[in-house]
CSV table of C-alpha atoms and ligand atoms in Angstrom, one decimal:
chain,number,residue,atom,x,y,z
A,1,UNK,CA,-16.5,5.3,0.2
A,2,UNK,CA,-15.5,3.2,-2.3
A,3,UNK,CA,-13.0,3.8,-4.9
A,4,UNK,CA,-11.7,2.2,-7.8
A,5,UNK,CA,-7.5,3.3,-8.9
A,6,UNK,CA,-7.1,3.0,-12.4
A,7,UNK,CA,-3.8,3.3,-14.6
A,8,UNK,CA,-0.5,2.1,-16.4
A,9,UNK,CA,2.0,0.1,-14.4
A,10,UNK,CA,4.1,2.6,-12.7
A,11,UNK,CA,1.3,5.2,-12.7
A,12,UNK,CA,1.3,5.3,-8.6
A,13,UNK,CA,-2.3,2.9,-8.0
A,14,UNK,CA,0.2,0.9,-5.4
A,15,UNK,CA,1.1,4.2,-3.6
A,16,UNK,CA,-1.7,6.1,-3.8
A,17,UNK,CA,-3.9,3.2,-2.6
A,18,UNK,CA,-1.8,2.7,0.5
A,19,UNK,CA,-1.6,6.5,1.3
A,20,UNK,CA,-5.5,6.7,1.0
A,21,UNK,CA,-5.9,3.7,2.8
A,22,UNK,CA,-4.5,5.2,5.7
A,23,UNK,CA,-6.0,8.6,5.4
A,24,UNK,CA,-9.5,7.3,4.3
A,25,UNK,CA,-9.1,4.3,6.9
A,26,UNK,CA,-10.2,1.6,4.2
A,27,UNK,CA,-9.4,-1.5,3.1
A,28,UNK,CA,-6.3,-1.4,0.5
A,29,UNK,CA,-7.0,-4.5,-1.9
A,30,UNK,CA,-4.7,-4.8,-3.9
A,31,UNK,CA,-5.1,-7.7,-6.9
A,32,UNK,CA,-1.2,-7.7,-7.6
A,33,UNK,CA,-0.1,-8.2,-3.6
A,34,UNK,CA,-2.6,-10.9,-3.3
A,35,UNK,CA,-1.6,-12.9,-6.2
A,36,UNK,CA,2.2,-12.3,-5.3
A,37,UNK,CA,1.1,-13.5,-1.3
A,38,UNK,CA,-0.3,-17.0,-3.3
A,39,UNK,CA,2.8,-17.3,-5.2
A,40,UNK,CA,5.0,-16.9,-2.1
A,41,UNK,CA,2.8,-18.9,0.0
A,42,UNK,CA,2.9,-21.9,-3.5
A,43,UNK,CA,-1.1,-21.7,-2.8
A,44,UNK,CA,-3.4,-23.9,-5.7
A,45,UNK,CA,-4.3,-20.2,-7.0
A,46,UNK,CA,-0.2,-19.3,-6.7
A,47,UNK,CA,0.9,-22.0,-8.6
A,48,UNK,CA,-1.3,-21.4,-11.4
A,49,UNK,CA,-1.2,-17.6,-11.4
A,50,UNK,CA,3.1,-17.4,-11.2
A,51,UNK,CA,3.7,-17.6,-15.3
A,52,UNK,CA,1.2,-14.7,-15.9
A,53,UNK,CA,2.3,-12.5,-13.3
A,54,UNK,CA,6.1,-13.4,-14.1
A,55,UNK,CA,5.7,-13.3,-17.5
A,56,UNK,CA,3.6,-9.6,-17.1
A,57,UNK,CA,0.4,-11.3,-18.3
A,58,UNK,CA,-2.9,-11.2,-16.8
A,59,UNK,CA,-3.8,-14.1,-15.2
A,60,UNK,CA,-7.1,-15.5,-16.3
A,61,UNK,CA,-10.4,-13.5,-15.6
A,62,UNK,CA,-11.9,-16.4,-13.4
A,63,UNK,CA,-9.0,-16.7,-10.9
A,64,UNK,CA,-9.0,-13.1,-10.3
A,65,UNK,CA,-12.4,-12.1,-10.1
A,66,UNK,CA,-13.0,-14.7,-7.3
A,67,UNK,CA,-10.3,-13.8,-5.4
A,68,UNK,CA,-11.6,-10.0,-5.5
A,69,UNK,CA,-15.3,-11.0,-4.8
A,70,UNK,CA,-14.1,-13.3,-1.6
A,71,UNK,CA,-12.2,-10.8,-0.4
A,72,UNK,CA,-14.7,-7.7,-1.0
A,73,UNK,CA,-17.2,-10.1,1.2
A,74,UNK,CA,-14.9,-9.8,4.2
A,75,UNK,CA,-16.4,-7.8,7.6
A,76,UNK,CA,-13.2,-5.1,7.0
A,77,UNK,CA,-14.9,-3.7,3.6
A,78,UNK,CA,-18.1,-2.6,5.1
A,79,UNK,CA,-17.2,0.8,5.1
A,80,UNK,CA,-15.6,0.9,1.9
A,81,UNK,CA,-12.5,-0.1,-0.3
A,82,UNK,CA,-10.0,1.5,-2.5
A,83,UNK,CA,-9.5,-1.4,-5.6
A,84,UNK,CA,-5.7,-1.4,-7.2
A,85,UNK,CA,-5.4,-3.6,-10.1
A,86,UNK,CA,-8.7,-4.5,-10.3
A,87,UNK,CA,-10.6,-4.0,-13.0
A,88,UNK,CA,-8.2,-4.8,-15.3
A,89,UNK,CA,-10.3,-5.6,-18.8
A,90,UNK,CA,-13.6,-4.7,-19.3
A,91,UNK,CA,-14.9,-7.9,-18.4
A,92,UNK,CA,-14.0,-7.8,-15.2
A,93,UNK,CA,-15.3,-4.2,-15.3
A,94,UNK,CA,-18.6,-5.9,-15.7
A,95,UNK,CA,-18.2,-8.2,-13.2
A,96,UNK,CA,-17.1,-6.1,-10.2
A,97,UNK,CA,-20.6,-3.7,-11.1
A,98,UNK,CA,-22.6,-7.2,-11.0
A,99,UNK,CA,-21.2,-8.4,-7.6
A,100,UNK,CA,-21.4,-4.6,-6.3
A,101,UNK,CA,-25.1,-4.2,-7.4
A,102,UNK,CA,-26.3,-7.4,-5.2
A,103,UNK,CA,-24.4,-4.9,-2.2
A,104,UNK,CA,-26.8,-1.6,-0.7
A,105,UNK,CA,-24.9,0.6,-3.2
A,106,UNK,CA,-23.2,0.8,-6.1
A,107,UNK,CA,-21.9,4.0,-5.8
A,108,UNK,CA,-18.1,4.3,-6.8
A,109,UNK,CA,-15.5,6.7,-8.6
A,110,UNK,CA,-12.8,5.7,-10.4
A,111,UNK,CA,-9.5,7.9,-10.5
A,112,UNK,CA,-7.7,7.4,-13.6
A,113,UNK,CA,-3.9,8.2,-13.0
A,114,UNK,CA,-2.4,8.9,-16.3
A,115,UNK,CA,1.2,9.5,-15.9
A,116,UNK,CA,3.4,9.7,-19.3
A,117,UNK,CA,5.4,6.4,-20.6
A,118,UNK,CA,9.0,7.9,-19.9
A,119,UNK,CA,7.9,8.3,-16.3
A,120,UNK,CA,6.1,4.9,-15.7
A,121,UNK,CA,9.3,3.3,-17.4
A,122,UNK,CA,11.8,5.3,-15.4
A,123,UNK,CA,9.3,4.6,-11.9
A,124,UNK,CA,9.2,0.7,-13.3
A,125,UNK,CA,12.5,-0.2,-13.6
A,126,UNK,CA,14.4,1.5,-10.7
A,127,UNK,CA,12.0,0.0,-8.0
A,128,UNK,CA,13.2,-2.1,-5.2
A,129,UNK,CA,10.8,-4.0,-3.2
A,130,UNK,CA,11.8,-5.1,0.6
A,131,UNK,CA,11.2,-8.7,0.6
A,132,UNK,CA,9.5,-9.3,4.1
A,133,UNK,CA,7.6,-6.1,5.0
A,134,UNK,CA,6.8,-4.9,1.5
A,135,UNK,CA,7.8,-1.4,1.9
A,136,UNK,CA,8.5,-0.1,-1.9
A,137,UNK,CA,11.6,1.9,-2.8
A,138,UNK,CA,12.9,4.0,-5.9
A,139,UNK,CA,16.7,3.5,-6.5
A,140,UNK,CA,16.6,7.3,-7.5
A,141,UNK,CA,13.3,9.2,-5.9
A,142,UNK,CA,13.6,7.0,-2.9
A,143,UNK,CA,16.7,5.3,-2.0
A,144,UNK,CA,16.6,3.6,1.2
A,145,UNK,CA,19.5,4.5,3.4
A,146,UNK,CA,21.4,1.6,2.9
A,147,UNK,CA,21.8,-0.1,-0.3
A,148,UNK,CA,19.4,-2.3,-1.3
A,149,UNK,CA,18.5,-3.1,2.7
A,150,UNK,CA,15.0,-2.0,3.9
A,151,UNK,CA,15.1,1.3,6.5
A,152,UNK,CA,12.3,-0.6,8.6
A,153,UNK,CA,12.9,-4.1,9.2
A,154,UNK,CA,16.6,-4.5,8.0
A,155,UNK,CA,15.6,-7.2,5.1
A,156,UNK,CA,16.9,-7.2,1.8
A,157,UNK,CA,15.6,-5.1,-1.2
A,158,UNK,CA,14.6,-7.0,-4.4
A,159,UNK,CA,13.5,-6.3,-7.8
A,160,UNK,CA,10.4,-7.7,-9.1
A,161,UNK,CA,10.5,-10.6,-11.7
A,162,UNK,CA,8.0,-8.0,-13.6
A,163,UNK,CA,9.8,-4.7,-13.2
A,164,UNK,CA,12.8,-6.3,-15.2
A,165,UNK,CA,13.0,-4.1,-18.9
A,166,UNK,CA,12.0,-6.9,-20.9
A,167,UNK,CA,8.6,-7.7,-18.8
A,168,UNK,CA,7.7,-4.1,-18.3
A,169,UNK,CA,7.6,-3.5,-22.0
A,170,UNK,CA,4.8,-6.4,-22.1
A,171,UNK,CA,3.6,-5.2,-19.0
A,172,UNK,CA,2.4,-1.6,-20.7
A,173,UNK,CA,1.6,-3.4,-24.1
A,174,UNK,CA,-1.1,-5.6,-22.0
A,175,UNK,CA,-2.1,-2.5,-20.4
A,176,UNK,CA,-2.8,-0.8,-23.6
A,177,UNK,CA,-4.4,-3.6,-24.9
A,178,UNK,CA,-6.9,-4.7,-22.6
A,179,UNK,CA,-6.8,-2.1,-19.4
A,180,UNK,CA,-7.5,1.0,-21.6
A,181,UNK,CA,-11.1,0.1,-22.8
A,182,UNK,CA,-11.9,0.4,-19.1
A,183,UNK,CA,-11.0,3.9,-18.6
A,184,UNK,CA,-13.7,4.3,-21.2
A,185,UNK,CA,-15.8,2.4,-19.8
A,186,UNK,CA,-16.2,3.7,-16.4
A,187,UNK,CA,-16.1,7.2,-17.9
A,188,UNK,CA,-19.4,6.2,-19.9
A,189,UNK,CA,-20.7,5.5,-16.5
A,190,UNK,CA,-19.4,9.4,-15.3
A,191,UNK,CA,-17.5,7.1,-12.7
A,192,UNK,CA,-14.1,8.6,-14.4
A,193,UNK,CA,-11.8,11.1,-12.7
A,194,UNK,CA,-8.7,11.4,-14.5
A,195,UNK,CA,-5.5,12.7,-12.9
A,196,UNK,CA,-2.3,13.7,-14.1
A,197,UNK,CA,0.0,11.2,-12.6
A,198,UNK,CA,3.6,12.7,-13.4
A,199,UNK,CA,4.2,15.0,-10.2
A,200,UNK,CA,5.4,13.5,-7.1
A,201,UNK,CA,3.3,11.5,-5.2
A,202,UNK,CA,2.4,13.7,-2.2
A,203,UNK,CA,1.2,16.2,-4.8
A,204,UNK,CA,-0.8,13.2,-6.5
A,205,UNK,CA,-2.5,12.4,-3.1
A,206,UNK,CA,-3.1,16.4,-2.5
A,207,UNK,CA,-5.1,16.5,-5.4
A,208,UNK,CA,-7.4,13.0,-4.8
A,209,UNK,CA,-8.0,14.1,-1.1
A,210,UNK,CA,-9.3,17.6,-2.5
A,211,UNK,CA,-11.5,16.0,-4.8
A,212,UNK,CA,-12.6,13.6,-2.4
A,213,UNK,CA,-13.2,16.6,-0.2
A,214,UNK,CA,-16.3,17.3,-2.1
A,215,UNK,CA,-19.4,15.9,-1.0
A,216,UNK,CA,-20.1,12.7,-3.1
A,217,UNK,CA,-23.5,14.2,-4.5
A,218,UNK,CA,-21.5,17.5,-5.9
A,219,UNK,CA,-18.6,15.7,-7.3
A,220,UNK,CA,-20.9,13.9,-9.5
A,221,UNK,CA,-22.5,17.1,-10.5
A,222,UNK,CA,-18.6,18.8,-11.4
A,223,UNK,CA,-17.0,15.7,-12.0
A,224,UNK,CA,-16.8,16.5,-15.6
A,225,UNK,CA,-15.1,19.9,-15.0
A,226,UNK,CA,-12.2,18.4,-12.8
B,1,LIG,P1,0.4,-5.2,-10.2
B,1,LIG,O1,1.1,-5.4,-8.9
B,1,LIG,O2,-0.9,-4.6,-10.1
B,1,LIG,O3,1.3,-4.5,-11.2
B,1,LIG,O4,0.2,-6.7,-10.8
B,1,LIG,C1,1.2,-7.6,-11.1
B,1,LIG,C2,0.7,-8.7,-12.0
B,1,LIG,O5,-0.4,-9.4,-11.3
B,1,LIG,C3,0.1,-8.2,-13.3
B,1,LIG,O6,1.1,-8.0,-14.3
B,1,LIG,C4,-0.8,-9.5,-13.6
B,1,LIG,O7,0.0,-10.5,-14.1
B,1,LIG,C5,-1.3,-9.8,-12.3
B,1,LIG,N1,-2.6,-9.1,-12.0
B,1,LIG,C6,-2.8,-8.2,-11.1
B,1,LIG,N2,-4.1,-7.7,-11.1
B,1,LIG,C7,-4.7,-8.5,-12.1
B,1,LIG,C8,-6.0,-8.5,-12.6
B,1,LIG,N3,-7.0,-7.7,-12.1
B,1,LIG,N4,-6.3,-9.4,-13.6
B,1,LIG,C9,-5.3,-10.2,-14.1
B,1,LIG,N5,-4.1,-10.2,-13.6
B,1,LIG,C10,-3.7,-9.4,-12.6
């Protein structure tokens, strides 16, 4: 199965995309962790891709799409992927159907999460990321159980350089601008499931893995209605 998450900052792709992951058993790939591993890590890629993401910018087109295709050509993607981040303009829309056609199938969905601005602000701003395992935190819908120290591994929380007010308010005027078109695009393809992101998460994820319930061939058929 492979499946494309679509949405706002702060509409849940990170989340959703790791629950799935688990639950669906494939590869998470995530555009935004790998750029932020290359900026940790001061790789060529990291060094030229930290004043985008810091400045909540997309990095340019040709870093990021060969990034995605290298890693879409690793063994652990053979049975399938779930994509958060990636498309993120309709160029690179066009470029993930071109490297996918070359593969046995092209067959994808895209969920669209479409949660409202008060809620991707309110989810944006009050998260808290552990700096060595990665495990994400709300200050408010998921507070870890100490302050600002991870439950797992004990490390400090941090906030991203991105989630701070002034970079999220770029952050959702770049989306706007240039992430949009592709929900269009991808519905003109019928790939398009749009979702309601607002509600909690688990009741997000209870809704995808009902719809992904349905056999691939029927979902196409009802897709529309859903
Ligand atoms: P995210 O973790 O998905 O919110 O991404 C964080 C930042 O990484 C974005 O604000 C961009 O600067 C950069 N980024 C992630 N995915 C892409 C992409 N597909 N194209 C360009 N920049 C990206």
């Amino acid at each position: 199965m492979k499946l494309v998450l679509l949405g706002a900052p702060g509409a849940g792709k990170g989340t959703q995309a790791k629950s799935l992951s688990k639950e669906l058993k494939l590869a998470h790939i995530s555009t935004g962790d790998l750029l932020r591993v290359a900026i940790k890590e001061n790789t060529p890629l990291g060094q030229e891709a930290k004043k985008y993401v810091e400045s909540g910018e997309l990095v340019p087109d040709h870093l990021v799409t060969k990034m995605v295709i290298e890693r879409l050509s690793r063994e652990d993607v053979s049975e399938g992927f779930i994509l958060d981040g990636f498309p993120r303009n309709r160029q690179q829309a066009v470029e993930l159907d071109d490297f996918l056609s070359t593969k046995s199938t092209c067959n994808y969905f895209a969920f669209y999460l479409d949660a409202s601005e008060k809620t991707l602000i309110k989810r944006l701003s009050g998260r808290r990321i552990c700096g060595m395992c990665q495990a994400v935190y709300h200050l408010v819908n998921f507070p870890p159980k100490e302050d600002m120290v991870c439950d797992h591994c004990q490390s400090e929380l941090y906030q991203r350089p991105d989630d701070k007010e002034e970079t999220i308010k770029n952050r959702l005027a770049v989306y706007n601008r240039q992430t949009a078109p592709v929900v269009e695009y991808y519905s003109k393809q019928n790939r398009l499931i749009h979702l309601k992101a607002d509600a909690e998460a688990s009741l997000v994820l209870d809704e995808m893995l009902k719809i992904l319930a349905t056999p691939f061939t029927l979902l196409k058929e009802q897709k529309k209605k859903v």
